[in-house]
Short mmCIF file of C-alpha atoms and ligand atoms in Angstrom, two decimals:
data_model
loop_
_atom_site.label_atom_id
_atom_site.label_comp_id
_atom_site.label_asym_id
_atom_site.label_seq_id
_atom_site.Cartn_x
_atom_site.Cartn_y
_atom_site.Cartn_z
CA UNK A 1 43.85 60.57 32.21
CA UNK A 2 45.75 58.29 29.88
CA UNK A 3 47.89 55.91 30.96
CA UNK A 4 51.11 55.34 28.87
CA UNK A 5 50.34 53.59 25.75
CA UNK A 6 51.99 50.50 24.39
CA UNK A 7 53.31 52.96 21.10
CA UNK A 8 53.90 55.94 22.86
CA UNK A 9 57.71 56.94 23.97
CA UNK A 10 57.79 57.90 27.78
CA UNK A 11 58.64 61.57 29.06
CA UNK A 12 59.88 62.40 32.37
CA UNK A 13 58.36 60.00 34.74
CA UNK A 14 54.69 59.56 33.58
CA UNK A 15 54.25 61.42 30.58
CA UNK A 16 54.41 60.80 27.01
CA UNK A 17 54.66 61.76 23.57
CA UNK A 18 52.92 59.17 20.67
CA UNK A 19 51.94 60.06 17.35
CA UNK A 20 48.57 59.29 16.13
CA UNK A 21 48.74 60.22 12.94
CA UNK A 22 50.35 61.52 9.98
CA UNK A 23 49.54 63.43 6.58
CA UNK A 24 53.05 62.84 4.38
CA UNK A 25 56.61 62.58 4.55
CA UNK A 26 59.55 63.20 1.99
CA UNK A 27 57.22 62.63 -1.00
CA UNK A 28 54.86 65.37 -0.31
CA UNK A 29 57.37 67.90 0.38
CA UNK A 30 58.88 67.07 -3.35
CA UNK A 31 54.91 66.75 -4.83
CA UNK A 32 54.47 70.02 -3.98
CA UNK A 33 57.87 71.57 -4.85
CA UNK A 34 58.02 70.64 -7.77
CA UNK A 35 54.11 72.45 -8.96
CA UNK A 36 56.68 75.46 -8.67
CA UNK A 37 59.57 74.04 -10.37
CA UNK A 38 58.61 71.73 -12.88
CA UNK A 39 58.06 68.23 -12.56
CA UNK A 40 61.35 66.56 -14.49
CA UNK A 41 62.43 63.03 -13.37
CA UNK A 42 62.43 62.11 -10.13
CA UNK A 43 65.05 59.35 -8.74
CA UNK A 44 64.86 59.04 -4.81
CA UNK A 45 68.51 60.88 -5.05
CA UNK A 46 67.16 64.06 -6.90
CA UNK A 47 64.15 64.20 -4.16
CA UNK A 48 66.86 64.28 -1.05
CA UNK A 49 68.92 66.61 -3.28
CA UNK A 50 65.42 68.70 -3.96
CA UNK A 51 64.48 68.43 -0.18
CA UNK A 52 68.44 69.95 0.89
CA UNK A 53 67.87 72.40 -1.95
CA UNK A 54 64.53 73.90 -0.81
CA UNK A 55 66.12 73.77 3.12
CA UNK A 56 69.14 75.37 2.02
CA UNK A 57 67.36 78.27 0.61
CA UNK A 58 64.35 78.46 3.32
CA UNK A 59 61.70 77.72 0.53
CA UNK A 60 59.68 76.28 3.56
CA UNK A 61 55.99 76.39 2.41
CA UNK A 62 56.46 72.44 0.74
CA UNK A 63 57.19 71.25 4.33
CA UNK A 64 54.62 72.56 5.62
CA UNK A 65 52.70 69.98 2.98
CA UNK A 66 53.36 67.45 5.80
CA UNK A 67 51.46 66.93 9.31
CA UNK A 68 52.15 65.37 12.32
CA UNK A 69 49.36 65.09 15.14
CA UNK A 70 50.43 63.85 18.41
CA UNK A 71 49.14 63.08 21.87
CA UNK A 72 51.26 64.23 24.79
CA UNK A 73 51.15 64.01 27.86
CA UNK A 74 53.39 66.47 30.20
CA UNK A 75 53.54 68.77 33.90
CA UNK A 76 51.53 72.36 33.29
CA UNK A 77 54.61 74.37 33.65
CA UNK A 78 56.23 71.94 29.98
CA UNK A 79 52.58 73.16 28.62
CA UNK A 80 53.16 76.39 29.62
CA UNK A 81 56.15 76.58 27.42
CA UNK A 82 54.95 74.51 24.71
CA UNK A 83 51.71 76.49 24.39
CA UNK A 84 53.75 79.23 22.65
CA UNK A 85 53.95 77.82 19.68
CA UNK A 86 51.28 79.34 17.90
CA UNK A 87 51.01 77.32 15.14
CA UNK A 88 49.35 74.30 16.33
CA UNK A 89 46.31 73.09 16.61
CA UNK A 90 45.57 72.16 20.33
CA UNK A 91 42.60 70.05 22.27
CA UNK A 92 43.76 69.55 26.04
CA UNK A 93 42.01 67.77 28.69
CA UNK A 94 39.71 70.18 30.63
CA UNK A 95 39.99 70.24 33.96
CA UNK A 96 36.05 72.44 34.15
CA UNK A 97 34.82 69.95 32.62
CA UNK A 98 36.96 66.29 34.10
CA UNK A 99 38.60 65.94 37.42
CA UNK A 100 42.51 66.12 37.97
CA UNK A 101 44.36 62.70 38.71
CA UNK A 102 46.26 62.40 41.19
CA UNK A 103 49.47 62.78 38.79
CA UNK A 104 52.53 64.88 40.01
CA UNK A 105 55.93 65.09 38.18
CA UNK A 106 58.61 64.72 40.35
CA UNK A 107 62.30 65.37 39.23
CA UNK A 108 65.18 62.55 38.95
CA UNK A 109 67.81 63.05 41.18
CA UNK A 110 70.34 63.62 38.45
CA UNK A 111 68.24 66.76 36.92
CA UNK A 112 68.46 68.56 40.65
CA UNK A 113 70.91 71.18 40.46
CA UNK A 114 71.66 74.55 41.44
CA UNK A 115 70.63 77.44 39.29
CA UNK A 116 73.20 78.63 37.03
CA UNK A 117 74.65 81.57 37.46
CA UNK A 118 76.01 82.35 33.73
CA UNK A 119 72.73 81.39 32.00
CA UNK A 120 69.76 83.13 34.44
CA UNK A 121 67.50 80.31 32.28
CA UNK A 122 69.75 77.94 33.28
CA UNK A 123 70.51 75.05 36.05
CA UNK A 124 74.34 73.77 37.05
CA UNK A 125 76.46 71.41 39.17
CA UNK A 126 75.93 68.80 41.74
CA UNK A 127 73.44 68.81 44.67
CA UNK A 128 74.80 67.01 47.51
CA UNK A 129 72.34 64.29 47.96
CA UNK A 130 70.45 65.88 51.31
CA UNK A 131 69.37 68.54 49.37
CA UNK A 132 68.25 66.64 45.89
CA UNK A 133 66.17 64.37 48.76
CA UNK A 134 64.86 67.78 50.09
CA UNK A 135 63.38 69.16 46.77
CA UNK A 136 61.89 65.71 45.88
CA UNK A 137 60.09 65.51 49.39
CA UNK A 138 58.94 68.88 48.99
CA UNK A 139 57.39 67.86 45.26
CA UNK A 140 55.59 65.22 46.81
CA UNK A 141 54.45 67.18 49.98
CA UNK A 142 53.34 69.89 47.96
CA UNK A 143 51.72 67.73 45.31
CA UNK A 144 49.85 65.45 47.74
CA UNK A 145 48.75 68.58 50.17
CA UNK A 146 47.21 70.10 47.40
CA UNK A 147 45.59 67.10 45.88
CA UNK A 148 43.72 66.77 49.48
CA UNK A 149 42.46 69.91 49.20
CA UNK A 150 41.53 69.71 45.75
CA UNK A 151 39.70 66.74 46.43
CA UNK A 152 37.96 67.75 49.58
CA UNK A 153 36.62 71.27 47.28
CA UNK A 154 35.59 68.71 45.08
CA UNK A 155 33.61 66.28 47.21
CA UNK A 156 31.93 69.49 49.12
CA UNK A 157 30.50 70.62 45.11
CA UNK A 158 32.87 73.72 44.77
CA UNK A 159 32.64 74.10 41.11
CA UNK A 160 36.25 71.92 39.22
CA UNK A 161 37.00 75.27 37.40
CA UNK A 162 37.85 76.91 41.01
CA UNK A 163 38.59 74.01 42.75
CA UNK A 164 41.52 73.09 40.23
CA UNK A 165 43.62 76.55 41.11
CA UNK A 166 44.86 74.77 44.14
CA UNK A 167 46.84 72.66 42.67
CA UNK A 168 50.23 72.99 41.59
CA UNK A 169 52.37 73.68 37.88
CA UNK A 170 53.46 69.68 38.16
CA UNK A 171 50.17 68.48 37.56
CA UNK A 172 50.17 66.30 34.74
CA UNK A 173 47.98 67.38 31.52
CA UNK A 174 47.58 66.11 27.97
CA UNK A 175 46.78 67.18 24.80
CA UNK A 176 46.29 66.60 21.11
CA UNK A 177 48.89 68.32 18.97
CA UNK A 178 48.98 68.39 15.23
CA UNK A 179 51.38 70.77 13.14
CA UNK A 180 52.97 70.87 10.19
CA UNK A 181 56.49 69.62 9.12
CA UNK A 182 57.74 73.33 8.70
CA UNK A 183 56.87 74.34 12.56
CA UNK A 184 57.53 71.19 14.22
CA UNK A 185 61.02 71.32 12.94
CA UNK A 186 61.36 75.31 14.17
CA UNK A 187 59.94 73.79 17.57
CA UNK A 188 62.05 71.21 17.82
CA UNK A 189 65.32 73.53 16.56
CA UNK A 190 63.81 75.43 19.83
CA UNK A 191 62.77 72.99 21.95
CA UNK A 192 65.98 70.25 21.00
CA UNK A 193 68.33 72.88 21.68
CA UNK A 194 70.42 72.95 25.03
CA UNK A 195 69.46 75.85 25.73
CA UNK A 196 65.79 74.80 26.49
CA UNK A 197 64.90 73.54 29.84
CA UNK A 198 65.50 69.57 30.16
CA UNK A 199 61.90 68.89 30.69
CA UNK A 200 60.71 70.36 27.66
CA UNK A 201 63.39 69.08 25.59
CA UNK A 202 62.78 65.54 26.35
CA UNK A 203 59.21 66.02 24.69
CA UNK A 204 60.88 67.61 21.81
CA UNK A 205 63.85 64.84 21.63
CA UNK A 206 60.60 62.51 21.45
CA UNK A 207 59.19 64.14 18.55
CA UNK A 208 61.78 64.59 16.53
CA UNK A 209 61.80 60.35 16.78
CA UNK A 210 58.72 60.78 14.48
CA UNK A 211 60.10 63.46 11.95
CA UNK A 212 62.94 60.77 11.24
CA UNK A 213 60.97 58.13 10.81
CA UNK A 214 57.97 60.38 8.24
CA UNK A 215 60.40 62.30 6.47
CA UNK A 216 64.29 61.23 7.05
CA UNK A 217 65.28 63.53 4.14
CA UNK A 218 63.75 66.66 5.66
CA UNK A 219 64.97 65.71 9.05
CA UNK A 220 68.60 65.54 7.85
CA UNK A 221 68.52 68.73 5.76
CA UNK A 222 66.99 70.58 8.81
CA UNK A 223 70.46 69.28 11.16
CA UNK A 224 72.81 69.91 8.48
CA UNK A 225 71.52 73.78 7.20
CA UNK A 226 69.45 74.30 10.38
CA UNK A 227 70.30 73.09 13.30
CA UNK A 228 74.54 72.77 12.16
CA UNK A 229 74.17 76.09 9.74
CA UNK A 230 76.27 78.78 10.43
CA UNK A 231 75.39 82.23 9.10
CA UNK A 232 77.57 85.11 9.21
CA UNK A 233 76.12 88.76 9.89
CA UNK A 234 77.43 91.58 7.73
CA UNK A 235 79.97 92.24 10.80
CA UNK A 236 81.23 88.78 10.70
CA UNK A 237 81.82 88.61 7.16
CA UNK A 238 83.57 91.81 7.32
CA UNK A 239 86.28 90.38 9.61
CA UNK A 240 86.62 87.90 7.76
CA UNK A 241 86.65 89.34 4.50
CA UNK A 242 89.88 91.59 6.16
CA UNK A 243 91.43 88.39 7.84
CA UNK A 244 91.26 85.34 6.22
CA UNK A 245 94.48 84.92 4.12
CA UNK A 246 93.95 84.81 0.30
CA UNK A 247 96.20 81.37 -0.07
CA UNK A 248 93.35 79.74 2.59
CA UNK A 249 90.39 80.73 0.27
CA UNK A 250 92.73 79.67 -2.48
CA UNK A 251 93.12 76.35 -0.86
CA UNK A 252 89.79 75.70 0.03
CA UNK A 253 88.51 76.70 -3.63
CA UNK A 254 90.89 73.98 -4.92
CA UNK A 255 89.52 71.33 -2.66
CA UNK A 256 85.74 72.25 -3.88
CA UNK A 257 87.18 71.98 -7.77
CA UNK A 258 87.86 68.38 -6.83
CA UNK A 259 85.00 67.54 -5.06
CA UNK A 260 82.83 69.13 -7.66
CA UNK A 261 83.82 67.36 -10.38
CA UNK A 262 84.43 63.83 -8.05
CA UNK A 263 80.58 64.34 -7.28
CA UNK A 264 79.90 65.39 -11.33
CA UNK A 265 81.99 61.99 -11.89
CA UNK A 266 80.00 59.77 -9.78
CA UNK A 267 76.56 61.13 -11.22
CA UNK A 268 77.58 60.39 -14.71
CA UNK A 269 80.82 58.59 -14.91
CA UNK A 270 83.50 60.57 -17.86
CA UNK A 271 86.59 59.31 -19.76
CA UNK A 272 89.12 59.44 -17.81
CA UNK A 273 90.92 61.71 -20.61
CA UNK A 274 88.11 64.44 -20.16
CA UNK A 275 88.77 64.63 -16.14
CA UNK A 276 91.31 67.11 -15.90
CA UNK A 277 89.79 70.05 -18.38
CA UNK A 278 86.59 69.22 -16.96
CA UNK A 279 87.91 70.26 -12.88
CA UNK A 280 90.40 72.88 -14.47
CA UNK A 281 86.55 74.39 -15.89
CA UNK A 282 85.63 74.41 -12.16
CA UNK A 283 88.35 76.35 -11.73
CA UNK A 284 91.49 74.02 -10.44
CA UNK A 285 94.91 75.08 -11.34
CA UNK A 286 97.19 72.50 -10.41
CA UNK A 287 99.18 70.49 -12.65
CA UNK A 288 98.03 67.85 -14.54
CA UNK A 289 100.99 65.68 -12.52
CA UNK A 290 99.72 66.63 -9.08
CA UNK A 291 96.32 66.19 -10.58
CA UNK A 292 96.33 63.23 -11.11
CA UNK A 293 98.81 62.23 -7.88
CA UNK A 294 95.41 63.84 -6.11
CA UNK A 295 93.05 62.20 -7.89
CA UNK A 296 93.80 58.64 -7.53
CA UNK A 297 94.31 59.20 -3.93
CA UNK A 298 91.17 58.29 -3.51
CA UNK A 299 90.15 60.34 -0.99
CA UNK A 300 87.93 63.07 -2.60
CA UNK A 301 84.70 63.70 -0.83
CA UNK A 302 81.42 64.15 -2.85
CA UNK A 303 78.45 66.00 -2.00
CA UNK A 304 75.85 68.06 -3.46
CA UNK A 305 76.71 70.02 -6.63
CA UNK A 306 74.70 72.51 -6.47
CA UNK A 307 75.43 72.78 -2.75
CA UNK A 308 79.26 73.12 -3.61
CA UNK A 309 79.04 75.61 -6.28
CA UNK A 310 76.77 78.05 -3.66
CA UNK A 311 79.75 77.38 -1.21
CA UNK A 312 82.31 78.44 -4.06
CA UNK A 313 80.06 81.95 -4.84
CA UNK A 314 80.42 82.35 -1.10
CA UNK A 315 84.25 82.21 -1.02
CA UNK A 316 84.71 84.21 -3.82
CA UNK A 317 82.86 87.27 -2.11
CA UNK A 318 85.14 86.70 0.70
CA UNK A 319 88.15 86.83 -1.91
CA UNK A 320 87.40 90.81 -2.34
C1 LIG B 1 65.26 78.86 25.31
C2 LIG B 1 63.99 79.68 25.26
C3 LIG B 1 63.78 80.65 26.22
C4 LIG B 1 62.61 81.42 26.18
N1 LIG B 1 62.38 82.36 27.14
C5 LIG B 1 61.24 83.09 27.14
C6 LIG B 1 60.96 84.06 28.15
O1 LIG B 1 61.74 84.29 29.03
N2 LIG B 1 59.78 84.72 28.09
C7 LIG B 1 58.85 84.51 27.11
O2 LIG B 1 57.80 85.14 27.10
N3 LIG B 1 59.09 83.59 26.15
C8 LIG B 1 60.24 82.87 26.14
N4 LIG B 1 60.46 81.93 25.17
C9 LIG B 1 59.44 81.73 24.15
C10 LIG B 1 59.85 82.41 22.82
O3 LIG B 1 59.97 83.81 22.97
C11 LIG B 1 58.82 82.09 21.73
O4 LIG B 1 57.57 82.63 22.13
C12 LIG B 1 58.63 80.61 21.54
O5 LIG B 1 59.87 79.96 21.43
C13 LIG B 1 57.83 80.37 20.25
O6 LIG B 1 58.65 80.76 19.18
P1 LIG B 1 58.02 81.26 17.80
O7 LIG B 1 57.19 82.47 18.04
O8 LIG B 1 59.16 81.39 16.85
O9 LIG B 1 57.16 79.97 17.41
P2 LIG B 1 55.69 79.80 16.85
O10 LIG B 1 54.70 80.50 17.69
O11 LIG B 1 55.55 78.33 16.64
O12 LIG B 1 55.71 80.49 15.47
C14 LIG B 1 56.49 79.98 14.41
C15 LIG B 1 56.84 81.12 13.50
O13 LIG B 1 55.63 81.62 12.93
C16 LIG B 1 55.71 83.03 12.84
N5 LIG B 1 54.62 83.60 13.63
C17 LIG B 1 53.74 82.93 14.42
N6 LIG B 1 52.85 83.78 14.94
C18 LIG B 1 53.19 85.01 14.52
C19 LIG B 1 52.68 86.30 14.74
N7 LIG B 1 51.58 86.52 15.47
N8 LIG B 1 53.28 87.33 14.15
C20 LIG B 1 54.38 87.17 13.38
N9 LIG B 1 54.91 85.96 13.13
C21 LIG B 1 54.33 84.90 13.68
C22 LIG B 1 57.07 83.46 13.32
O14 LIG B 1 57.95 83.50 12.23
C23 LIG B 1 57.50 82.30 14.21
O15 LIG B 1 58.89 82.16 14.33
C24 LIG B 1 61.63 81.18 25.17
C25 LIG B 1 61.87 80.19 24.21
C26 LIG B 1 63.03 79.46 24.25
C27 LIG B 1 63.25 78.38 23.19
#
């Protein structure tokens, strides 16, 4: 079984996660966008802007124009999880046909703690340090008694396929991995998430290293729609449809007038003149006094146009 390799980044105490190739990155995902939209120009700022748009509105297939194939190395029970992921393509080691190394993972103290009892798929708290030494003895007892055995089956010919169901979850396996962008980003939403068990989630954590360095665009789109997204059932928008005052929606619409046209500014700078009909178009009503007062503040974010004018259909709903 591999050792850990000079470019790989290490899991948990002896496994790993490196990737050994890729098929892509930002590029790809906009190549093949745009045989549905159209080619047009492309400036590395319409591509991220492209890239957030096709996020924002779960047009996934282009991302899935981009693969990643990895080789891992992790405990059973982190394969056991991982394996669900149906989407990948999968070669592990085989222990019918290779013997098991003698390759246990063994828990840090710091990730010993007591099982949580709000989240049932959860752990909590500090161990006092008798106990944390208590589990880890009992990893290494269990994990070298069954090694002895498995060995011993071994040396007497009992065929490896039998043999190896005396050893324990902990035993270290590896695999080759390759997915595409699309499902490696809905693992690692999964996988990244704090509500996955630590030892999984350092493999995704590792990962996701990769996705930012292939394809930073996607990987920021995916954190700011997916990962810090919030979407509001029909419930949800209800009570807030009833609740939300109209003056806040008011004052909110007001603030995306500004940014809309700070953002329309920047892209292709206007007269100065044509500035205050052009927000009052996007639907900004104060004075041309306070206007301006705002205006040379300075301190008017931009963003994405398109992004903003979604958010503005959005509020307006709520307005009914
Ligand atoms: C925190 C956490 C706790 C979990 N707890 C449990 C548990 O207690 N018990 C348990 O059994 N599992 C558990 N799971 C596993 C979970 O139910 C999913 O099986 C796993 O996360 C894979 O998700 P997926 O099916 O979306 O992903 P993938 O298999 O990677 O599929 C990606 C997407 O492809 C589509 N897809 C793939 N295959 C099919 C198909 N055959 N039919 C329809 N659509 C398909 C779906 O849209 C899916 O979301 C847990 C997962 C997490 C993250």
């Amino acid at each position: 079984m591999s050792q850990i390799p000079d470019d790989a980044i290490k899991c948990l105490d002896k496994g790993f996660v490196r990737l050994v190739d890729s098929m892509g990155g930002d590029d790809a995902i906009v190549q093949a966008a745009r045989v549905s939209y159209g080619k047009g120009t492309s400036k590395v700022s319409q591509d991220r802007g492209l890239i957030r748009y096709l996020m924002r509105h779960r047009h996934t297939t282009p991302f899935e124009m981009v693969e990643f194939k990895f080789h891992c190395k992790m405990p059973i029970f982190v394969a056991r999880q991982w394996v669900r992921h149906r989407t990948a393509n999968i070669n592990e080691y085989s222990l019918r046909y290779s013997e098991a190394r003698d390759e246990f993972y063994s828990p840090d103290p710091e990730h010993i703690q007591f099982q949580s009892s709000l989240n049932k798929q959860g752990r909590t708290g500090e161990v006092p340090e008798e106990l944390k030494k208590k589990v880890q003895d009992y990893f290494k007892e269990i994990s070298h008694r069954s090694f002895e055995i498995y060995s011993e089956l071994n040396e007497a010919g009992v065929a490896r396929e039998l043999a190896r169901a005396v050893l324990p979850v902990n035993l270290y396996t590896e695999w080759y991995w390759k997915n595409d962008l699309h499902n490696l980003l809905h693992f690692i939403g999964l996988r990244s998430d704090s509500h996955a068990q630590y030892e999984i989630r350092v493999y995704s954590d590792a990962m996701a290293e990769s996705v930012k360095a292939v394809a930073p665009f996607a990987w920021e789109a995916y954190q700011d729609y997916v990962v810090s997204g919030l979407r509001f059932s029909r419930i949800e928008q209800s009570l807030l449809e009833q609740n939300l005052p109209a003056r806040v929606i008011e004052d909110i619409l007001e603030d995306l007038a500004y940014q809309i046209i700070a953002t329309l500014h920047k892209n292709k700078p206007r007269d100065e003149n044509g500035l205050y009909s052009l927000y009052q178009k996007q639907g900004g009503s104060d004075s041309e006094d306070d206007f301006k007062l705002k205006w040379d503040s300075g301190e008017i974010e931009t963003g994405n146009v398109r992004e903003l004018r979604e958010f503005k259909e959005k509020l307006i709903l709520l307005k009914k």
